[in-house]
Short mmCIF file of C-alpha atoms in Angstrom, two decimals:
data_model
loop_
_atom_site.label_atom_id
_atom_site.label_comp_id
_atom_site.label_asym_id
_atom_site.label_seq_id
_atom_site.Cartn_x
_atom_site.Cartn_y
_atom_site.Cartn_z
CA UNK A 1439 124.37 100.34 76.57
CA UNK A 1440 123.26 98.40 73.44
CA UNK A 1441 121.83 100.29 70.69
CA UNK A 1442 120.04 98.76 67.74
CA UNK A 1443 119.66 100.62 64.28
CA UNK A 1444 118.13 99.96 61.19
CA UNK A 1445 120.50 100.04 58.81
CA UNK A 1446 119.93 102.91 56.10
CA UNK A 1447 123.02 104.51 54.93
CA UNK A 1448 125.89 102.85 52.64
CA UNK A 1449 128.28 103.58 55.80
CA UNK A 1450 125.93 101.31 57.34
CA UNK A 1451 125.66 98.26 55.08
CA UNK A 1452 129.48 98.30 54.58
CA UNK A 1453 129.22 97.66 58.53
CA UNK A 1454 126.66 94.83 58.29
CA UNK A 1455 128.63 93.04 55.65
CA UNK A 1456 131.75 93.02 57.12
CA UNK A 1457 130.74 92.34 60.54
CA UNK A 1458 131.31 88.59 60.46
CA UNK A 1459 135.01 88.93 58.61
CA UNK A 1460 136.13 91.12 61.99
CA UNK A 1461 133.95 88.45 64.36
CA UNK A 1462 135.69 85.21 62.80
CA UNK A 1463 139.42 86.77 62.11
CA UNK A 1464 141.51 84.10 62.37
CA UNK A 1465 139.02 81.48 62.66
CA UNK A 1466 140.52 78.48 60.14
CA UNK A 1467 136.88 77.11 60.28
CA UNK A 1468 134.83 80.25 58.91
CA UNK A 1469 134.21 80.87 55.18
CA UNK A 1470 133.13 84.37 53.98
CA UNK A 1471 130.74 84.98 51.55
CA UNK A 1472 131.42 86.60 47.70
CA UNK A 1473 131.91 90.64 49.63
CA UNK A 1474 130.24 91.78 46.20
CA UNK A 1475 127.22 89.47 46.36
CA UNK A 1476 126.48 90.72 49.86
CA UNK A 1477 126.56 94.42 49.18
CA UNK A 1478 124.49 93.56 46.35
CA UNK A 1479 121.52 92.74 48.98
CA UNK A 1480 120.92 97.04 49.38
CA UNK A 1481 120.75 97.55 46.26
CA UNK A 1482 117.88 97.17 42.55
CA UNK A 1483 120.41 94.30 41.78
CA UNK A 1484 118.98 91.91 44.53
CA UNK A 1485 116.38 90.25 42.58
CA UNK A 1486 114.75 89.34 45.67
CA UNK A 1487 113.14 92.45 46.58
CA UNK A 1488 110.79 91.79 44.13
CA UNK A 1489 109.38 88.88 45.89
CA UNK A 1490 110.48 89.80 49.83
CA UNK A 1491 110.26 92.36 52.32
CA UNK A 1492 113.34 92.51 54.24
CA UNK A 1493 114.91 94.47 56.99
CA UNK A 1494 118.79 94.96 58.11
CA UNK A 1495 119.55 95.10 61.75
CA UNK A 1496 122.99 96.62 63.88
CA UNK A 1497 123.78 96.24 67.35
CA UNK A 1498 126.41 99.09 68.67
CA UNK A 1499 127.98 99.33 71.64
CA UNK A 1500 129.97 102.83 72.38
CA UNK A 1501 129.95 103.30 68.45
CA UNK A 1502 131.13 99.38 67.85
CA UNK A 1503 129.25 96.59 65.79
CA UNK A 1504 128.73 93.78 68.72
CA UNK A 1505 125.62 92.44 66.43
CA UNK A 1506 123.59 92.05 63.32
CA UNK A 1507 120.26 90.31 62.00
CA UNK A 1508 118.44 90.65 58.90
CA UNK A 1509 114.57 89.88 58.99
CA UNK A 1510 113.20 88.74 55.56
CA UNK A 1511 109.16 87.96 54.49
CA UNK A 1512 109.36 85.29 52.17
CA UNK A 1513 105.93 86.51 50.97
CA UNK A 1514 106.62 83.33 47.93
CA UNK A 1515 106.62 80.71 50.68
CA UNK A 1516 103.64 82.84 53.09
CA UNK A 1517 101.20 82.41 49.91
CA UNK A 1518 102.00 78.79 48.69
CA UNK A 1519 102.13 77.78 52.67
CA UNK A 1520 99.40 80.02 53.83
CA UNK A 1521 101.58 81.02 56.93
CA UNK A 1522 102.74 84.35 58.09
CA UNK A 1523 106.28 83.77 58.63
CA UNK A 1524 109.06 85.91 59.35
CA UNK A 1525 112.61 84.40 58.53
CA UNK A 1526 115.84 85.54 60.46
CA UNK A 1527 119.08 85.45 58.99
CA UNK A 1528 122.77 87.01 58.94
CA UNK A 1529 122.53 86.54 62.36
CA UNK A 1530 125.84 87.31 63.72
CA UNK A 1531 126.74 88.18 67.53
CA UNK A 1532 128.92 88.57 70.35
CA UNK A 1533 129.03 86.32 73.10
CA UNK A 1534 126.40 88.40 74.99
CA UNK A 1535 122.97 87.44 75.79
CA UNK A 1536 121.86 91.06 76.25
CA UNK A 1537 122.56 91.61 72.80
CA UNK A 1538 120.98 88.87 70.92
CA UNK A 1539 117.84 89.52 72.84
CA UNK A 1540 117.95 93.24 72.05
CA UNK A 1541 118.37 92.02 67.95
CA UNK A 1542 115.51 89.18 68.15
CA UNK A 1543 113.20 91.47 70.41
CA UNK A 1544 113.62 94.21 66.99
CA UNK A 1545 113.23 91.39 64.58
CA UNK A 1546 109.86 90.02 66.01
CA UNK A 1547 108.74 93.76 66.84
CA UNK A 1548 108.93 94.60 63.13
CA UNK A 1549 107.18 91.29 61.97
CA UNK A 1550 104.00 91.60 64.37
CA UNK A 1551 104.07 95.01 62.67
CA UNK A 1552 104.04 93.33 59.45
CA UNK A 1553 101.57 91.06 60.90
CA UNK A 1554 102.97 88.29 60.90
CA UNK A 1555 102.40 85.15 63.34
CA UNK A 1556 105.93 83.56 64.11
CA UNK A 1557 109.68 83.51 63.75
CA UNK A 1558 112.08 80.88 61.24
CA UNK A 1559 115.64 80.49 61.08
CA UNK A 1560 118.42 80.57 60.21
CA UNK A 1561 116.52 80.84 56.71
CA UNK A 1562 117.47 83.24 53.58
CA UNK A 1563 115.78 83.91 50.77
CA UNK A 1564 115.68 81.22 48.59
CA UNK A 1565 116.84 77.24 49.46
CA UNK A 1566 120.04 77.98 47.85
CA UNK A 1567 121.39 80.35 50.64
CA UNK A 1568 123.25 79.73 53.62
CA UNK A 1569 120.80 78.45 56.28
CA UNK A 1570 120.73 76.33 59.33
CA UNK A 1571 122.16 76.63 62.38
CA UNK A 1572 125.96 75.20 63.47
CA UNK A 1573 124.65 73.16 66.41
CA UNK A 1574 127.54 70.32 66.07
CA UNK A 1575 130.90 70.22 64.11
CA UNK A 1576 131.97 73.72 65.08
CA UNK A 1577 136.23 72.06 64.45
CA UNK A 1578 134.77 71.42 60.71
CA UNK A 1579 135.93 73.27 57.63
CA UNK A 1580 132.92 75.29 56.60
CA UNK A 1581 131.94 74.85 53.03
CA UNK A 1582 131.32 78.06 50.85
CA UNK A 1583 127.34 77.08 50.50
CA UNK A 1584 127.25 77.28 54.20
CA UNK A 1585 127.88 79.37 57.56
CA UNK A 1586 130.18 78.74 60.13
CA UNK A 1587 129.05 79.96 63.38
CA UNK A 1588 130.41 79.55 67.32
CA UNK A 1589 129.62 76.99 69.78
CA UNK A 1590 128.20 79.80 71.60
CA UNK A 1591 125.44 80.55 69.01
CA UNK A 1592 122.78 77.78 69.67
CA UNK A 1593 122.40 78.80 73.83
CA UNK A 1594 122.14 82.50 72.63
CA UNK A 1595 119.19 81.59 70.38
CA UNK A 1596 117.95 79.27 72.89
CA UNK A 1597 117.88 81.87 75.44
CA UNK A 1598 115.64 84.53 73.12
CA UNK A 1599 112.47 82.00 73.27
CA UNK A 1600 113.21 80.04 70.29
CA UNK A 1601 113.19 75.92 69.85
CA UNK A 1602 114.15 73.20 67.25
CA UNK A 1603 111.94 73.29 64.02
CA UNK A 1604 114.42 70.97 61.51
CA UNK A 1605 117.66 70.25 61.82
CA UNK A 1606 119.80 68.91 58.86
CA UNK A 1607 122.90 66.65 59.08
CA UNK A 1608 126.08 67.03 57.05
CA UNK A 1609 128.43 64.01 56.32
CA UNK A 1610 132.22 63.53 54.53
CA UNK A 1611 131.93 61.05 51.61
CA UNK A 1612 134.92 58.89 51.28
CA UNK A 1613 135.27 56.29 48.11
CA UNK A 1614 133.69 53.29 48.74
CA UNK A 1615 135.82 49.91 49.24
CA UNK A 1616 133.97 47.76 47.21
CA UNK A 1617 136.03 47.81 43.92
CA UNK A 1618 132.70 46.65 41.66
CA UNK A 1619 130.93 49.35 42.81
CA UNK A 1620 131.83 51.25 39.58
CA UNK A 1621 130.75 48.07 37.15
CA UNK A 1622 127.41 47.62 39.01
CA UNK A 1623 126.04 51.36 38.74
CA UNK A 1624 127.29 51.54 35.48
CA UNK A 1625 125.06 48.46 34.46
CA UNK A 1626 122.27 49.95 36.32
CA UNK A 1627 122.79 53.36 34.79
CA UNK A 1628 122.66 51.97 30.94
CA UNK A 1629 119.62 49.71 31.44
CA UNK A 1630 117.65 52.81 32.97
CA UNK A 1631 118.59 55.06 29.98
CA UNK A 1632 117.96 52.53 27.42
CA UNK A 1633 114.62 51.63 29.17
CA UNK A 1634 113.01 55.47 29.20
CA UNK A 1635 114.93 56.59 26.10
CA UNK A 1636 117.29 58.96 28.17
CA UNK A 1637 120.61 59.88 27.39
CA UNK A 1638 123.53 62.44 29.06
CA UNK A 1639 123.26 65.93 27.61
CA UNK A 1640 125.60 68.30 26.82
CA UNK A 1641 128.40 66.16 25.99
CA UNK A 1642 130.87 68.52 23.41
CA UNK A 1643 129.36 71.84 25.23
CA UNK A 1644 131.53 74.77 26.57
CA UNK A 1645 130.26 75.54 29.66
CA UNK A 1646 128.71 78.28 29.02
CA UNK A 1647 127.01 76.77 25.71
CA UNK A 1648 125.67 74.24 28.10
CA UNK A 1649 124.44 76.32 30.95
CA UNK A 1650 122.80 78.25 28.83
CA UNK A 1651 120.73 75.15 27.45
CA UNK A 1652 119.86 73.09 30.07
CA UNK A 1653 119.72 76.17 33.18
CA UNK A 1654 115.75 76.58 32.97
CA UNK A 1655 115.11 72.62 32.81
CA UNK A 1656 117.89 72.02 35.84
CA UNK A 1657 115.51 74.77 37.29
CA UNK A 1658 112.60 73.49 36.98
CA UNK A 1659 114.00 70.14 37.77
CA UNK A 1660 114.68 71.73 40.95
CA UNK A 1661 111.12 73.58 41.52
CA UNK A 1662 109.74 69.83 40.94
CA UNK A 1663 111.78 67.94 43.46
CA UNK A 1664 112.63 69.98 46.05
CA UNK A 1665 109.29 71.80 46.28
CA UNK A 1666 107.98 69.94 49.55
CA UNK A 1667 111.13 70.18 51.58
CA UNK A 1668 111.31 72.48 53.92
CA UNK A 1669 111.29 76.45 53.37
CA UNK A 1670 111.54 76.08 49.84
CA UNK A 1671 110.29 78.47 47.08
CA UNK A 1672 109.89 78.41 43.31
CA UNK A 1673 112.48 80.44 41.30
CA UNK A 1674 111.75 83.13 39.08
CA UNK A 1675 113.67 83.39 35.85
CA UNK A 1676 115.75 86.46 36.95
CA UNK A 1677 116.36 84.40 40.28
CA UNK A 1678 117.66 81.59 38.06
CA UNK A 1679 119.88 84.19 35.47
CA UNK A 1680 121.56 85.29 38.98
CA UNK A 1681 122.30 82.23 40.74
CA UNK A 1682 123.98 81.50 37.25
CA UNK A 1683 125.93 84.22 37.18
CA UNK A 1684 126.96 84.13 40.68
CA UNK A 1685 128.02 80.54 40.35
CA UNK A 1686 129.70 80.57 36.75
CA UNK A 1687 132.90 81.40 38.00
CA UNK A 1688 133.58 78.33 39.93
CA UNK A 1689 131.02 76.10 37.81
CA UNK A 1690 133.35 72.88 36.06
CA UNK A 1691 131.02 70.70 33.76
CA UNK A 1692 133.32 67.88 34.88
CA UNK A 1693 131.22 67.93 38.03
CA UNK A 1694 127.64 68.06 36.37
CA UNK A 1695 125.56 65.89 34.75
CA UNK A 1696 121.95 66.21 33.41
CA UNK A 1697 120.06 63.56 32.39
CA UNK A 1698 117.13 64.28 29.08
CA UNK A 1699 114.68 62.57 27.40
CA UNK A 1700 114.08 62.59 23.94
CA UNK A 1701 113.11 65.83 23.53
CA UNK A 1702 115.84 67.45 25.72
CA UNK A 1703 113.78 68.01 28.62
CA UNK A 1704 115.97 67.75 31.84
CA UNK A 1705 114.50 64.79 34.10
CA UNK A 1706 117.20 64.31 36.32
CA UNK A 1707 120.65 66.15 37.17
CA UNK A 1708 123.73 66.05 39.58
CA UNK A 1709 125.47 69.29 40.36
CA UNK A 1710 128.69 69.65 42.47
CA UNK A 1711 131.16 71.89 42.99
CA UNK A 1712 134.89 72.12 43.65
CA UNK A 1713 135.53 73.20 47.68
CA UNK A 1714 136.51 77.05 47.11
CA UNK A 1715 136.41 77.22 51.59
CA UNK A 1716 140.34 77.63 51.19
CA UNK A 1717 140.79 79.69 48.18
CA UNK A 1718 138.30 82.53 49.79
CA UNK A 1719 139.12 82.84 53.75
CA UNK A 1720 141.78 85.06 53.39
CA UNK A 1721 140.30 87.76 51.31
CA UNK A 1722 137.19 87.90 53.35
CA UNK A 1723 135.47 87.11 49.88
CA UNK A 1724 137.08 89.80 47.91
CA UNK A 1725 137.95 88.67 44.29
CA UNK A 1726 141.08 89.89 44.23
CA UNK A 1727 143.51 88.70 41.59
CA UNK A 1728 145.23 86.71 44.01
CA UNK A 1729 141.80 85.21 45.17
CA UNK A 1730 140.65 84.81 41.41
CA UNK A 1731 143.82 82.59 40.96
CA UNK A 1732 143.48 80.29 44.08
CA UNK A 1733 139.23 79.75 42.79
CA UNK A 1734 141.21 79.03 39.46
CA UNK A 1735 143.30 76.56 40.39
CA UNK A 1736 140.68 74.66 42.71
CA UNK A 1737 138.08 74.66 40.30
CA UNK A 1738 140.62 72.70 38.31
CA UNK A 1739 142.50 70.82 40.66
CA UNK A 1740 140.47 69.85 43.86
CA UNK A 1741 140.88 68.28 47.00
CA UNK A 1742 137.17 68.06 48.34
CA UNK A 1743 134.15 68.46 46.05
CA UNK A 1744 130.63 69.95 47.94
CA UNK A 1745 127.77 67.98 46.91
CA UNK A 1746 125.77 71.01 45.92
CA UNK A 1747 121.99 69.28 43.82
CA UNK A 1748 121.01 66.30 43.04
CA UNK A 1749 117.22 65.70 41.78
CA UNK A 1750 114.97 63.23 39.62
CA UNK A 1751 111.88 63.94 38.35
CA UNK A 1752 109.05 62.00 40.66
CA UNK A 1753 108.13 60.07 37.50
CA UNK A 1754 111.63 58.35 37.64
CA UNK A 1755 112.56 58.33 41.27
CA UNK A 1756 112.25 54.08 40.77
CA UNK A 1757 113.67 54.21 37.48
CA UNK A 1758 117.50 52.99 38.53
CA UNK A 1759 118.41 57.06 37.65
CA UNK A 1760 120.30 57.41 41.46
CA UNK A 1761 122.63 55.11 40.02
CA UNK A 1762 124.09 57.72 37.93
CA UNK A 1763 124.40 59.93 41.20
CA UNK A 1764 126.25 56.92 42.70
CA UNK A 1765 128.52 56.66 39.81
CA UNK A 1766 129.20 59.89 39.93
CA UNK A 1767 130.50 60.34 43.22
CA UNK A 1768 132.28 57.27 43.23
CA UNK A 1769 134.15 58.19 40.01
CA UNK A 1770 135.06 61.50 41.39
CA UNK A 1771 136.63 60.02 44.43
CA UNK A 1772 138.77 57.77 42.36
CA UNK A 1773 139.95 60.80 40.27
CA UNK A 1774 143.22 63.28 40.92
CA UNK A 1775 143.70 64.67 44.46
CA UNK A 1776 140.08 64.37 45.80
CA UNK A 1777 139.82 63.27 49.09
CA UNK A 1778 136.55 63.42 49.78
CA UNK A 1779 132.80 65.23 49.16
CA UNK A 1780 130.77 67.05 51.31
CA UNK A 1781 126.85 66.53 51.40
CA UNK A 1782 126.08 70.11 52.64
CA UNK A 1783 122.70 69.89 53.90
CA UNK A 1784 120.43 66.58 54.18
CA UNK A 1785 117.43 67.23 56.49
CA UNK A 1786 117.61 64.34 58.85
CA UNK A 1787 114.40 63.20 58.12
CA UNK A 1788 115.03 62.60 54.28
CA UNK A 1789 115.73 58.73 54.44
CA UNK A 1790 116.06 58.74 50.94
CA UNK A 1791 118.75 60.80 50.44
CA UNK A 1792 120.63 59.54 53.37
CA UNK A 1793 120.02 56.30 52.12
CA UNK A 1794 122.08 57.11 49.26
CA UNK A 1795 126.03 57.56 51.36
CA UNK A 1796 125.44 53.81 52.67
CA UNK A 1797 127.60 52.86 49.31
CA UNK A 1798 130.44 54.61 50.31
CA UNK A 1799 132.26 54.96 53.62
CA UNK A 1800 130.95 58.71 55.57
CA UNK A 1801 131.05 60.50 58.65
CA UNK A 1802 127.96 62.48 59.84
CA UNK A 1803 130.47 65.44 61.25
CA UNK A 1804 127.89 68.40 61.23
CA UNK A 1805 124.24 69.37 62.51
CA UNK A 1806 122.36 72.27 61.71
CA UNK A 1807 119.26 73.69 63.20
CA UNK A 1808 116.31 75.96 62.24
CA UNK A 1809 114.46 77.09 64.91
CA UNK A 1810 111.00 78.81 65.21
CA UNK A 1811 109.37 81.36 68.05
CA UNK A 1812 105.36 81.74 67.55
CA UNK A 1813 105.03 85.54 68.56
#
């Protein structure tokens, strides 16, 4: 007999967090979560309550976790988009039809409550958590931006009533063979600065100097370009001071660039990221020392690099700025141990974007999926 509870007490959340770790023990493909930035979500310190409505969801079996889901209103995204959405999430489950009904049945009971009109996910709460779907690379390395799920995820979604809104591809970036590659972007990229009177900030910054100065323009950088893709929302500035400091740890300025004008206004930026997949699996996405030391030494050292932002202002989308982006990767590739970059998430219908890997040699090697249920 499945039971589903709300979940309420601290015994509770402890339960919904760690969940997934006991689900995927032993899986070399899942990545956890930072533990502390998930407990974080039941309590004043999620900045997101402030703009969301959210509910956490457990399904037990004879006193055993077989299930979660957490339901979140978006109510940012409901006003811009004049919708009444409801986004699933955390959705975690046991190969058991039964159950995921019993979860998605409480989910879509509490939004008609809400009054709300339909069902999204896998969504979160802002564009810069885990979302999508695993609908195709399920033998893949997860990165730590993203969540690994089984192959046995997309039929149990399928069979609750929901179909294919989006889906978003994932590729592996390998350097390109064409050894002028380099020379050519590098042209392009000083004839576009010159032209608009842009230059490369931060150079001579500590890191923190120079997230500090250029977070709110990379920011609203982001706002600006990535405001008509799908379920994204504007950030607040206390959304923006905690993906900062949630992120600082692993940040390495080697891997950013931000492009100003004159005044120091960001109009473009590229931000990446060392791969931490490896460094956090074992600890379930405790920092323990030992965990501390393995980010450490990949921040510093790494063998893949996730592709994490990249953005231009419209005004200089045909400016010759994506060079820079190009160069970038390319330059990465050629450096130390890495062997290649992950995209994370391109929806499939962003030609532009995708148009972008056709320099270098890549594999497509993952799908995601959002799906939708009108209640």
């Amino acid at each position: 007999m499945i039971e589903i509870t709300e979940v309420k007490t601290k015994k509770d959340q402890k339960r919904f967090v760690e969940y997934p770790l006991k689900l995927y023990k032993g899986n070399p493909y899942f990545v956890p979560p930072f533990y502390a930035d998930e407990m974080k979500m039941f309590t004043d310190k999620n900045i997101y309550s402030k703009t969301c409505d959210s509910a956490f969801f457990l399904a037990v079996r004879d006193g055993k976790v077989v299930g979660r889901i957490q339901a979140i209103i978006q109510k940012q995204y409901n006003q811009i988009h004049n919708e009444k959405q409801v986004r699933f999430t955390r959705f975690d489950c046991e190969n058991n039809v039964e159950t995921a009904k019993k979860l998605f049945e409480t989910v879509e009971n509490w939004a008609k409550a809400k009054g709300m009109e339909k069902v999204v996910g896998p969504l979160g709460y802002s564009d810069l958590e885990r979302e999508g779907l695993l609908i195709e690379g399920f033998d893949e390395l997860s990165t730590f931006e993203e969540q690994y799920s089984y192959e046995y995820y997309p039929k149990l979604v399928e069979e609750c009533g929901y179909v294919k809104d989006v889906d978003w591809v994932e590729s592996k970036i390998y350097k390109s063979d064409d050894p002028t590659l380099v020379d050519k972007v590098t042209r392009i990229t000083e004839y576009a600065l010159k032209k608009h009177n842009l230059h490369i900030a931060g150079k001579g910054l500590t890191k923190r100097k120079y997230i500090e100065k250029y977070k709110d323009g990379i920011f609203h950088c982001i706002d600006e370009c990535y405001k008509d893709l799908y379920g994204t929302v504007p950030f607040t500035q206390e959304m923006i001071e905690q993906m900062v400091e949630q992120f600082m740890l692993i940040l390495n300025l080697k891997y950013i660039m931000t492009v100003c004008d004159e005044n120091e206004n960001v109009v473009a930026f590229g931000f990446c990221m060392p791969s931490i997949s490896k460094a956090v699996q074992k600890s379930g996405g405790r920092l323990t020392p030992c965990t501390i030391i393995k980010l450490l030494k990949a921040v510093k050292n790494p063998e893949i690099i996730d592709l994490a932002l990249i953005g231009i202002l419209p005004t200089y989308r045909k400016s010759g700025l994506s060079a820079i982006g190009i160069h970038m990767i390319q330059t990465m590739l050629e450096e130390g141990n890495v062997k290649y970059c992950e995209t994370n998430l391109n929806l499939e219908t962003n030609a532009n974007i995708q148009a972008q890997w056709k320099h270098f040699n890549s594999v497509q090697h993952k799908r995601r999926r959002s799906y939708i249920k009108n209640l």
